[in-house]
Coordinates of C-alpha atoms in Angstrom, one line a residue:
X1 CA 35.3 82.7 25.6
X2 CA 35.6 83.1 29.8
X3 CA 36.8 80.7 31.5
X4 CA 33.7 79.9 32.7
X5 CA 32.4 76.4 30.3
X6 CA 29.4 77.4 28.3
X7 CA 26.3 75.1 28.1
X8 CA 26.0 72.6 25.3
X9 CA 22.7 74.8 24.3
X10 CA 24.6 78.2 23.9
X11 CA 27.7 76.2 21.6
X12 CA 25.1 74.4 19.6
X13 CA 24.2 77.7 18.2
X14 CA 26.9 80.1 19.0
X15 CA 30.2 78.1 18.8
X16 CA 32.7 77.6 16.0
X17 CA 32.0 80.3 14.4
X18 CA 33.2 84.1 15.9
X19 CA 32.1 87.3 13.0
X20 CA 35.1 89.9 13.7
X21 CA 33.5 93.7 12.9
X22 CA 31.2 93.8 9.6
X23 CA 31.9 89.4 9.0
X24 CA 28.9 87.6 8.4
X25 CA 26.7 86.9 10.9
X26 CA 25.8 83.4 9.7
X27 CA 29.1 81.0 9.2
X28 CA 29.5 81.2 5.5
X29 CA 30.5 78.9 2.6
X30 CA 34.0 79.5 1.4
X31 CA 33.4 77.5 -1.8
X32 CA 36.9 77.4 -2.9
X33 CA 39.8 74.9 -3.3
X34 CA 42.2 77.5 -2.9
X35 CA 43.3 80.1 -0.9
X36 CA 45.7 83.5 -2.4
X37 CA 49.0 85.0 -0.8
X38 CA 50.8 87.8 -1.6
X39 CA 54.4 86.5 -1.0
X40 CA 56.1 82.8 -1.8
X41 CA 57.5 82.8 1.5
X42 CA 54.3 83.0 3.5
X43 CA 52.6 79.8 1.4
X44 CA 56.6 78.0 2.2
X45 CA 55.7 78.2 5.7
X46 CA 52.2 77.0 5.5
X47 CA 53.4 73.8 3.5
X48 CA 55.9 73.6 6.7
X49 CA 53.2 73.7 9.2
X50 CA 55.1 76.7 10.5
X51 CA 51.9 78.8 10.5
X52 CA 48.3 78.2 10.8
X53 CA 46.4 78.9 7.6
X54 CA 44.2 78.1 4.3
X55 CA 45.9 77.4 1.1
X56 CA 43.6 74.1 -0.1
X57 CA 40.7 72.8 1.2
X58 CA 41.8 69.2 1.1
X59 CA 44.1 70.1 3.7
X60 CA 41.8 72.8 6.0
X61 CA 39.1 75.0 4.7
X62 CA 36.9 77.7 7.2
X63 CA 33.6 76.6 7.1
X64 CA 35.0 73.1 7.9
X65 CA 37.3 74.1 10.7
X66 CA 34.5 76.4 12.1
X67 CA 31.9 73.5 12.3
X68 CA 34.5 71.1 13.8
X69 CA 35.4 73.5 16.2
X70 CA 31.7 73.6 17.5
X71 CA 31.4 70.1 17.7
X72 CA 35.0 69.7 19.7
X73 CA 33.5 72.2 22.0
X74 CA 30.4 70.5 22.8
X75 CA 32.6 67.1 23.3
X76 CA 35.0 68.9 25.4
X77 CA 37.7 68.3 23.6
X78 CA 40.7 69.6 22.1
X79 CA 40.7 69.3 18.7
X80 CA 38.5 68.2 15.7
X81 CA 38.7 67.4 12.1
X82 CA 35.3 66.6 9.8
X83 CA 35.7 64.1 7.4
X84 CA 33.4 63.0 4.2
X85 CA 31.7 60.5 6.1
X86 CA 31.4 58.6 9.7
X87 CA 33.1 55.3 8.2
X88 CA 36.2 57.9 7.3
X89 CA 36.4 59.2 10.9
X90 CA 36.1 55.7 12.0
X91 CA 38.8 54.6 9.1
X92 CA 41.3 57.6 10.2
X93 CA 40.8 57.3 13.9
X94 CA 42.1 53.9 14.3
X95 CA 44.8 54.3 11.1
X96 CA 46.2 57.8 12.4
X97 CA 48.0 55.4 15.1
X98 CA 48.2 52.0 13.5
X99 CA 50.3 50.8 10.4
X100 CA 50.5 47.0 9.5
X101 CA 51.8 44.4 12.0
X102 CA 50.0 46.2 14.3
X103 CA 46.3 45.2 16.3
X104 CA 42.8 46.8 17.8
X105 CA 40.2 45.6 19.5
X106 CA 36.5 46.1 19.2
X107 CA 33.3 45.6 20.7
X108 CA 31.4 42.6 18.4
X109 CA 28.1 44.8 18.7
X110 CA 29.0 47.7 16.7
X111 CA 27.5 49.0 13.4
X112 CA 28.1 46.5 10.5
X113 CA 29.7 49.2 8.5
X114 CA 32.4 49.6 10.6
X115 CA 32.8 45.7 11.3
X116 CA 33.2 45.4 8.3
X117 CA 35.9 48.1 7.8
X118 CA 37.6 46.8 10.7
X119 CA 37.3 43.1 9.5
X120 CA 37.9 42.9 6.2
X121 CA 39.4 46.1 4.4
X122 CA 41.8 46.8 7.7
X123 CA 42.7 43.5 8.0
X124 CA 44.2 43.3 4.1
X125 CA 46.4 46.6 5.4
X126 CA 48.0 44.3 7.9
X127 CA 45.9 45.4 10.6
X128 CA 43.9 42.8 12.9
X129 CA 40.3 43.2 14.5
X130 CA 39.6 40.9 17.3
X131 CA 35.6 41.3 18.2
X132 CA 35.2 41.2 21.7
X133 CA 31.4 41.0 23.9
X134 CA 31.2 44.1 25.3
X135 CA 29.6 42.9 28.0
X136 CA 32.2 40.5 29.5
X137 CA 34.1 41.1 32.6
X138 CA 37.3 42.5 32.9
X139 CA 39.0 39.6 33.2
X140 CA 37.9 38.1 30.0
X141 CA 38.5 41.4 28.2
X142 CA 41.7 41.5 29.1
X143 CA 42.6 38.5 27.4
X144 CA 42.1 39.9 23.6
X145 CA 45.3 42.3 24.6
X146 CA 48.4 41.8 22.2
X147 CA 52.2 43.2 22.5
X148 CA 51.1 44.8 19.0
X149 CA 47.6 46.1 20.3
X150 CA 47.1 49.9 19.5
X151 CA 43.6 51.4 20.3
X152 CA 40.0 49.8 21.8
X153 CA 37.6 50.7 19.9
X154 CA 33.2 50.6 20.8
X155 CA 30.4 52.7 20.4
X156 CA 28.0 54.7 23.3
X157 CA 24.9 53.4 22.1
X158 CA 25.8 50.1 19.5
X159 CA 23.8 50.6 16.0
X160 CA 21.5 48.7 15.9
X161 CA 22.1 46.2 18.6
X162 CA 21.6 49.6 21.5
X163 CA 24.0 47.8 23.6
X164 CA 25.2 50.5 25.8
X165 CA 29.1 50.5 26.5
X166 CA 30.1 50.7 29.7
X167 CA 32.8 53.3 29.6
X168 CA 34.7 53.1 32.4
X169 CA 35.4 49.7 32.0
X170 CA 37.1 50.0 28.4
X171 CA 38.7 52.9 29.3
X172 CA 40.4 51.2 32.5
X173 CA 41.3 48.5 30.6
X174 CA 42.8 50.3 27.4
X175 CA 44.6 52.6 29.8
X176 CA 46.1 49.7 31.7
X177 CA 47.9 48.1 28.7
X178 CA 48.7 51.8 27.2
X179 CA 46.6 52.3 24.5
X180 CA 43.5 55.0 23.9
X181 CA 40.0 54.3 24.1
X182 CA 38.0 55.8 20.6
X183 CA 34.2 55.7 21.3
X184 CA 31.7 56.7 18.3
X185 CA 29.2 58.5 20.0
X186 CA 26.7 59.2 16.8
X187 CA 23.8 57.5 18.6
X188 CA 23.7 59.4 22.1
X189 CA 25.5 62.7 20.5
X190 CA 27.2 65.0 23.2
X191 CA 23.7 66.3 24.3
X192 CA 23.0 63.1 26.2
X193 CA 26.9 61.7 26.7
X194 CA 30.1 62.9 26.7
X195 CA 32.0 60.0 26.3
X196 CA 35.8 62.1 27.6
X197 CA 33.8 62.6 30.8
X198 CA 34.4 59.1 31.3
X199 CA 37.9 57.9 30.7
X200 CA 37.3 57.7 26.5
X201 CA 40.4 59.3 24.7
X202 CA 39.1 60.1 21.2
X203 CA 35.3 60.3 19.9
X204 CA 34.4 59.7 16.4
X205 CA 30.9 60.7 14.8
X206 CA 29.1 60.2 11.6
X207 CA 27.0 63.5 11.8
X208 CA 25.3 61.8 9.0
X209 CA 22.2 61.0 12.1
X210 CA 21.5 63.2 14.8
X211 CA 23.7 65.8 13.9
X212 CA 22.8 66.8 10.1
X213 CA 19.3 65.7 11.7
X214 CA 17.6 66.1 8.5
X215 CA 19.6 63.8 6.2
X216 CA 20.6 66.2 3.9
X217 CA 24.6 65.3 4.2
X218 CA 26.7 63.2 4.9
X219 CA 29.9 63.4 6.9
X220 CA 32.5 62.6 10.1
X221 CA 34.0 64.0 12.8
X222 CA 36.8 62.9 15.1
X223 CA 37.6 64.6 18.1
X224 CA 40.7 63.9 20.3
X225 CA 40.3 65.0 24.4
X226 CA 44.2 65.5 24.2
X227 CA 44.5 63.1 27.4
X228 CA 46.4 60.4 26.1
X229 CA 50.1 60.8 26.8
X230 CA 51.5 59.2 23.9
X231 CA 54.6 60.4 24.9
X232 CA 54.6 57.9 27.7
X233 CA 54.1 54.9 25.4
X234 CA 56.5 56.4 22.5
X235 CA 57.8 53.1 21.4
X236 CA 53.9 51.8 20.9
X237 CA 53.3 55.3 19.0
X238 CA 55.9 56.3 16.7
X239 CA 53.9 57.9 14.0
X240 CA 53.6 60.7 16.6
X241 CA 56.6 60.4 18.4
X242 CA 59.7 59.9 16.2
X243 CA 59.9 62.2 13.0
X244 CA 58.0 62.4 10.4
X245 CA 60.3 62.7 6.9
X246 CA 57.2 63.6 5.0
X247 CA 57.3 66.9 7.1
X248 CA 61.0 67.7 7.1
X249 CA 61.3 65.2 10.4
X250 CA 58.7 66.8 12.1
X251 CA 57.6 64.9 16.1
X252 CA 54.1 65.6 16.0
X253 CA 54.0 65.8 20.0
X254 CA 56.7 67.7 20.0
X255 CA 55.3 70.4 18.0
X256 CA 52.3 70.4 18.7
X257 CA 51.4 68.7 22.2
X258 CA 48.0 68.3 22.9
X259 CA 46.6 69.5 19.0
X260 CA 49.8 66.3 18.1
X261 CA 47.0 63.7 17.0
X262 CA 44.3 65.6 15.2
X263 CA 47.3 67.8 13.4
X264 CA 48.6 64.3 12.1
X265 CA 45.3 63.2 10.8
X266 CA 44.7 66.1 8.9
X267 CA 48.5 66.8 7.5
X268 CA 49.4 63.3 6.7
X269 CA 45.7 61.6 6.4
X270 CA 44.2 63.6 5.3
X271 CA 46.9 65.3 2.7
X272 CA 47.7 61.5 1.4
X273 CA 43.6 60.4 1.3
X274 CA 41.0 63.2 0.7
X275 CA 38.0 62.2 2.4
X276 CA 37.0 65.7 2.9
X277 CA 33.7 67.0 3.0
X278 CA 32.3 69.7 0.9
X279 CA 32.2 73.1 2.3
X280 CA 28.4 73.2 1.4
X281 CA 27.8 69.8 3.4
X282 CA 29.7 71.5 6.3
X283 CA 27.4 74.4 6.0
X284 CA 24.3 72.1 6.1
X285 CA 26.0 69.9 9.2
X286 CA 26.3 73.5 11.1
X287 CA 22.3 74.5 10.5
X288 CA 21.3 71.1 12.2
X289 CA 24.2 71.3 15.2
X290 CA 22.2 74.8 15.9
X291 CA 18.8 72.9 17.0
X292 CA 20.5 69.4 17.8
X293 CA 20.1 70.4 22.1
X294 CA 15.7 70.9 21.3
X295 CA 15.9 67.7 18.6
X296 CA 17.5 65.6 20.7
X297 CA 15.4 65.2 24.5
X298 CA 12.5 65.3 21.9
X299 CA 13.9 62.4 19.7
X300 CA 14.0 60.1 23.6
X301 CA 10.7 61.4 24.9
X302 CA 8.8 60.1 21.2
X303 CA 11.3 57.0 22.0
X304 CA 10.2 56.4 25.4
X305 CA 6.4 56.6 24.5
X306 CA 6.8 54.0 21.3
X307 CA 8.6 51.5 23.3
X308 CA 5.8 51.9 26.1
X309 CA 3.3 51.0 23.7
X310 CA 5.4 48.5 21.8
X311 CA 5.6 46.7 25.4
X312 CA 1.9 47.0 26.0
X313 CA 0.9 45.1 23.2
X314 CA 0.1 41.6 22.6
X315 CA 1.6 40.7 19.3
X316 CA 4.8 42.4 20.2
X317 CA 7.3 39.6 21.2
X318 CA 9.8 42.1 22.3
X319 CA 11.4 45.5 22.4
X320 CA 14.8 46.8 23.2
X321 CA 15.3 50.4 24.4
X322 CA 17.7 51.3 26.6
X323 CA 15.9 54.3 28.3
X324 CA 12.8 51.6 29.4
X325 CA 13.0 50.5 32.7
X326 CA 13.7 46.5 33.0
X327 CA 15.8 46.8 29.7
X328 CA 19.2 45.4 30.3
X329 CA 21.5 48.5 29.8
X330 CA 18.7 50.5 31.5
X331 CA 21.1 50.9 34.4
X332 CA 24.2 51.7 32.7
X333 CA 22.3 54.1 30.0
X334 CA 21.1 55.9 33.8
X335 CA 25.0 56.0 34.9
X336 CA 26.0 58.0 31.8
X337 CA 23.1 59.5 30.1
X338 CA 20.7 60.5 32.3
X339 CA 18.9 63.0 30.3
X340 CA 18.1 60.3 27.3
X341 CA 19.8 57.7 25.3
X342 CA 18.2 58.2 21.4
X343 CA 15.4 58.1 19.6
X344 CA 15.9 54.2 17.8
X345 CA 14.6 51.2 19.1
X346 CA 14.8 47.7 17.7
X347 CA 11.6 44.7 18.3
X348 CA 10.2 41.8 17.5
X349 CA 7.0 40.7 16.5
X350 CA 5.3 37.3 17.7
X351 CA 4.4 36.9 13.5
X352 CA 8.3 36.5 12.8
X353 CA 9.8 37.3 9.8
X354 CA 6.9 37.7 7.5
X355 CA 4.7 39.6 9.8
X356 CA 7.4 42.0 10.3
X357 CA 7.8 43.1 6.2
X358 CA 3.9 42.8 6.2
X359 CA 3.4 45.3 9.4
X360 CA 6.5 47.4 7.7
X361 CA 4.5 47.9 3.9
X362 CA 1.5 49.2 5.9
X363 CA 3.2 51.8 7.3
X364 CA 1.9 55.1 6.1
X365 CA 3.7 57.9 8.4
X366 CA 7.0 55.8 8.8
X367 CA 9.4 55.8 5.6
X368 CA 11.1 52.4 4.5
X369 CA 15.0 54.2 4.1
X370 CA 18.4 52.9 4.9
X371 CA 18.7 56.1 7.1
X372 CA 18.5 56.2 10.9
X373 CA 18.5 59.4 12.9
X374 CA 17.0 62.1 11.6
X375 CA 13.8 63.8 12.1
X376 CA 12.1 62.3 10.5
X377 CA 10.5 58.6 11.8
X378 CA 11.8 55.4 9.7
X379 CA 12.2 51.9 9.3
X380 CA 14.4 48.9 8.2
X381 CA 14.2 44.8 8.4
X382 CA 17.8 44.0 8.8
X383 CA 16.8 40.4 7.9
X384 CA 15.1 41.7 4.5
X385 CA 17.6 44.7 3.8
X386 CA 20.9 44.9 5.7
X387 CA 21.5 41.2 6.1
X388 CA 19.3 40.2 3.5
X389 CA 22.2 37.8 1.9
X390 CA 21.9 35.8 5.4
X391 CA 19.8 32.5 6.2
X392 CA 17.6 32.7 9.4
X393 CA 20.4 30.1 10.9
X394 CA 22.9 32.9 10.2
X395 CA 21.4 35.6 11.1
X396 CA 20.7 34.6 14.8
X397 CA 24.8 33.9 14.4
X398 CA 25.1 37.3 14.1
X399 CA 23.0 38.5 16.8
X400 CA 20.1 39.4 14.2
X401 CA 16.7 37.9 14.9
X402 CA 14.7 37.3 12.1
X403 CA 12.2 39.0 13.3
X404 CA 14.3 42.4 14.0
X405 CA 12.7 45.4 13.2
X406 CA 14.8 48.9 13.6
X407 CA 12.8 51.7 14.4
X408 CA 14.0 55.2 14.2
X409 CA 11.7 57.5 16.2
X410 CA 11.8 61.4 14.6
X411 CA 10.1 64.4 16.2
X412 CA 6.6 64.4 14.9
X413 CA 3.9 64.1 17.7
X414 CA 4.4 60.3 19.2
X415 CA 0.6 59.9 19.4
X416 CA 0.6 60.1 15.2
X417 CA 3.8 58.0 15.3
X418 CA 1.8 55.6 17.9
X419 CA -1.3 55.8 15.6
X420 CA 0.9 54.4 12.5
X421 CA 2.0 51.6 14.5
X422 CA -1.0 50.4 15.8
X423 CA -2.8 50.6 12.2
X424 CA 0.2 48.8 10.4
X425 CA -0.2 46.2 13.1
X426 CA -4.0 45.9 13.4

């Protein structure tokens, strides 16, 4: 590559993957756990992290690294490492620099999935969660802050809340007490925000959505901007900067600099946990990266048009979209994702809870699924399927109304989309 940046179109198709003379044009599967060598002292070295290479796919594997690659390029980043699943990026992001003792904080408004991981499974490892409103001032942010805190953790576009972070502001005030900002950007993708751009330190995706874009696989990514000088808060960081006796006393940022982070979560992670994907599911991931810069404007413009129509009618109590104008992120989602947000949007109807599962089960074009983000249009009731074990009382505890419908916009024509809607609700 020049020097010269390419566009996020041209990597969504061309990067990653470089054919030498005669190599496959199209990135192929290397279906194999293990890789051959012709002498013992080559494989020595490789188990040293002396030399870059393949010799098991738990550890590395090409079609992996090629597909990671592309997506660290279009996130401007450094490094990359696909994992099995978002939840695993999410997992290894935050446990790649924490151990127990130590503590994060995260915005309250992220997906429940990851609350919960953060919550409950981190917490009986020893490591603490404290759930902050993203939209507080500084001021009051500042105040979750511990001696023992290690990362800040939020996402672009919160799932399924579409609270849209405001950056700068976590990154100004992780940065100020020494710690990284890690941002899961699934929900705007790197076509509409690039979250390094703006202060964040590491990004975290489950290419599960937008990404795959067809829901045929799921998976992770995490990519590290190599900004974060974690050699000037050693003592805060010492599974990257004092040795590692696993790795004959390896210092990660000592031998490896800016790659430091991602080569620890792949060697020691990675090597201890296995939450790799397949190399097939890697493949898949890489066929719906190469159209992910036509899917996604389309995925906002279908967007924009249902929540129009949402707001036009009558037995609509409300609608949420952060690219409408009058919604309350509309102004931050302008500041750092001009071109779109994504293609979900959450309302209400004025019928409540029953009216939404009744206005649901007439749906004929939109598919009842679990799945979000794909190209496909679906639905979910949180209050009848995510959060079904909750009350009414304790669902508007956690931020759900009752009445909550999620509504994941795909790229058929909007007016059939439209015409769904208005028949399930007429």
């Amino acid at each position: 590559m020049s020097q010269k940046k390419r566009s996020k179109e041209t990597i969504c198709i061309q990067g990653g993957w470089k054919p030498a003379n005669g190599e496959a044009r199209v990135l192929p599967i290397y279906q194999s756990t293990t890789f051959k060598y012709d002498d013992s002292d080559k494989m020595g070295r490789l188990f040293d992290l002396e030399d870059q290479g393949y010799f098991y796919t738990r550890l590395a594997n090409p079609t992996s690294d090629a597909v990671a690659a592309k997506i660290c390029e279009l996130e401007g980043g450094v490094a990359a490492m696909l994992t099995s699943s978002g939840q695993a990026a999410n997992f290894y992001a935050v446990l790649n620099i924490c151990s127990q003792g130590d503590h994060i904080i995260s915005s309250a408004t992220i997906y429940g999935g990851s609350s919960n991981l953060f919550t409950v499974t981190m917490e009986k490892m020893g490591i603490e969660c404290t759930l902050v409103d993203p939209d507080l001032p500084e001021e009051e942010l500042a105040k979750a802050f511990r001696p023992n805190t290690k990362a800040v953790f939020a996402e672009t576009i919160a799932n399924p809340a579409l609270v849209v972070l405001d950056i700068e502001k976590f990154a100004r005030l992780a940065h100020s007490h020494g710690v990284p900002l890690i941002v899961d950007n699934t929900f705007a993708t790197p076509i509409n925000c690039r979250p390094f751009e703006w202060g964040a330190d590491i990004v975290t995706h489950s290419t599960t959505k937008y990404m795959d874009g067809h829901a045929t696989s799921v998976g992770g990514c995490i990519v590290d901007s190599g900004n974060f000088d974690w050699e000037a808060h050693k003592e805060k960081f010492p599974g990257l900067t004092t040795p590692d006796e696993s790795y004959h006393g390896i210092i990660y940022t000592q031998k490896f600099g800016k790659q430091a982070y991602i080569t620890k979560a792949t060697a020691q992670l990675m090597r201890d946990l296995g939450s790799i994907p397949s190399p097939m599911n890697a493949f898949l991931l890489n066929i719906g990266l190469e159209t992910l810069h036509l899917r996604m404007p389309r995925h906002c413009e279908n967007a924009l048009k249902v929540a129009e129509y949402l707001q036009s009618r009558e037995d609509v109590a409300w609608v949420k979209y952060p690219g409408l104008k009058g919604d309350k992120y509309y102004e931050l989602a302008q500041k750092y994702m001009p071109d779109g947000t994504c293609g979900v949007i959450s309302f209400g109807l004025k019928g409540g809870r029953e009216a939404a599962v009744n206005f649901m089960d007439r749906l004929k074009l939109a598919a009842i699924v679990t799945h979000v983000a794909d190209a496909r249009t679906s639905v979910l009731h949180p209050a009848s399927h995510t959060h079904r074990q909750l009350s009414d009382q304790q669902l508007v505890e956690a931020g759900v109304d009752p009445s909550m419908i999620r509504f994941s916009v795909g790229i058929e024509n909007a007016d059939d989309i439209i015409e769904d809607i208005r028949q399930a609700l007429e």
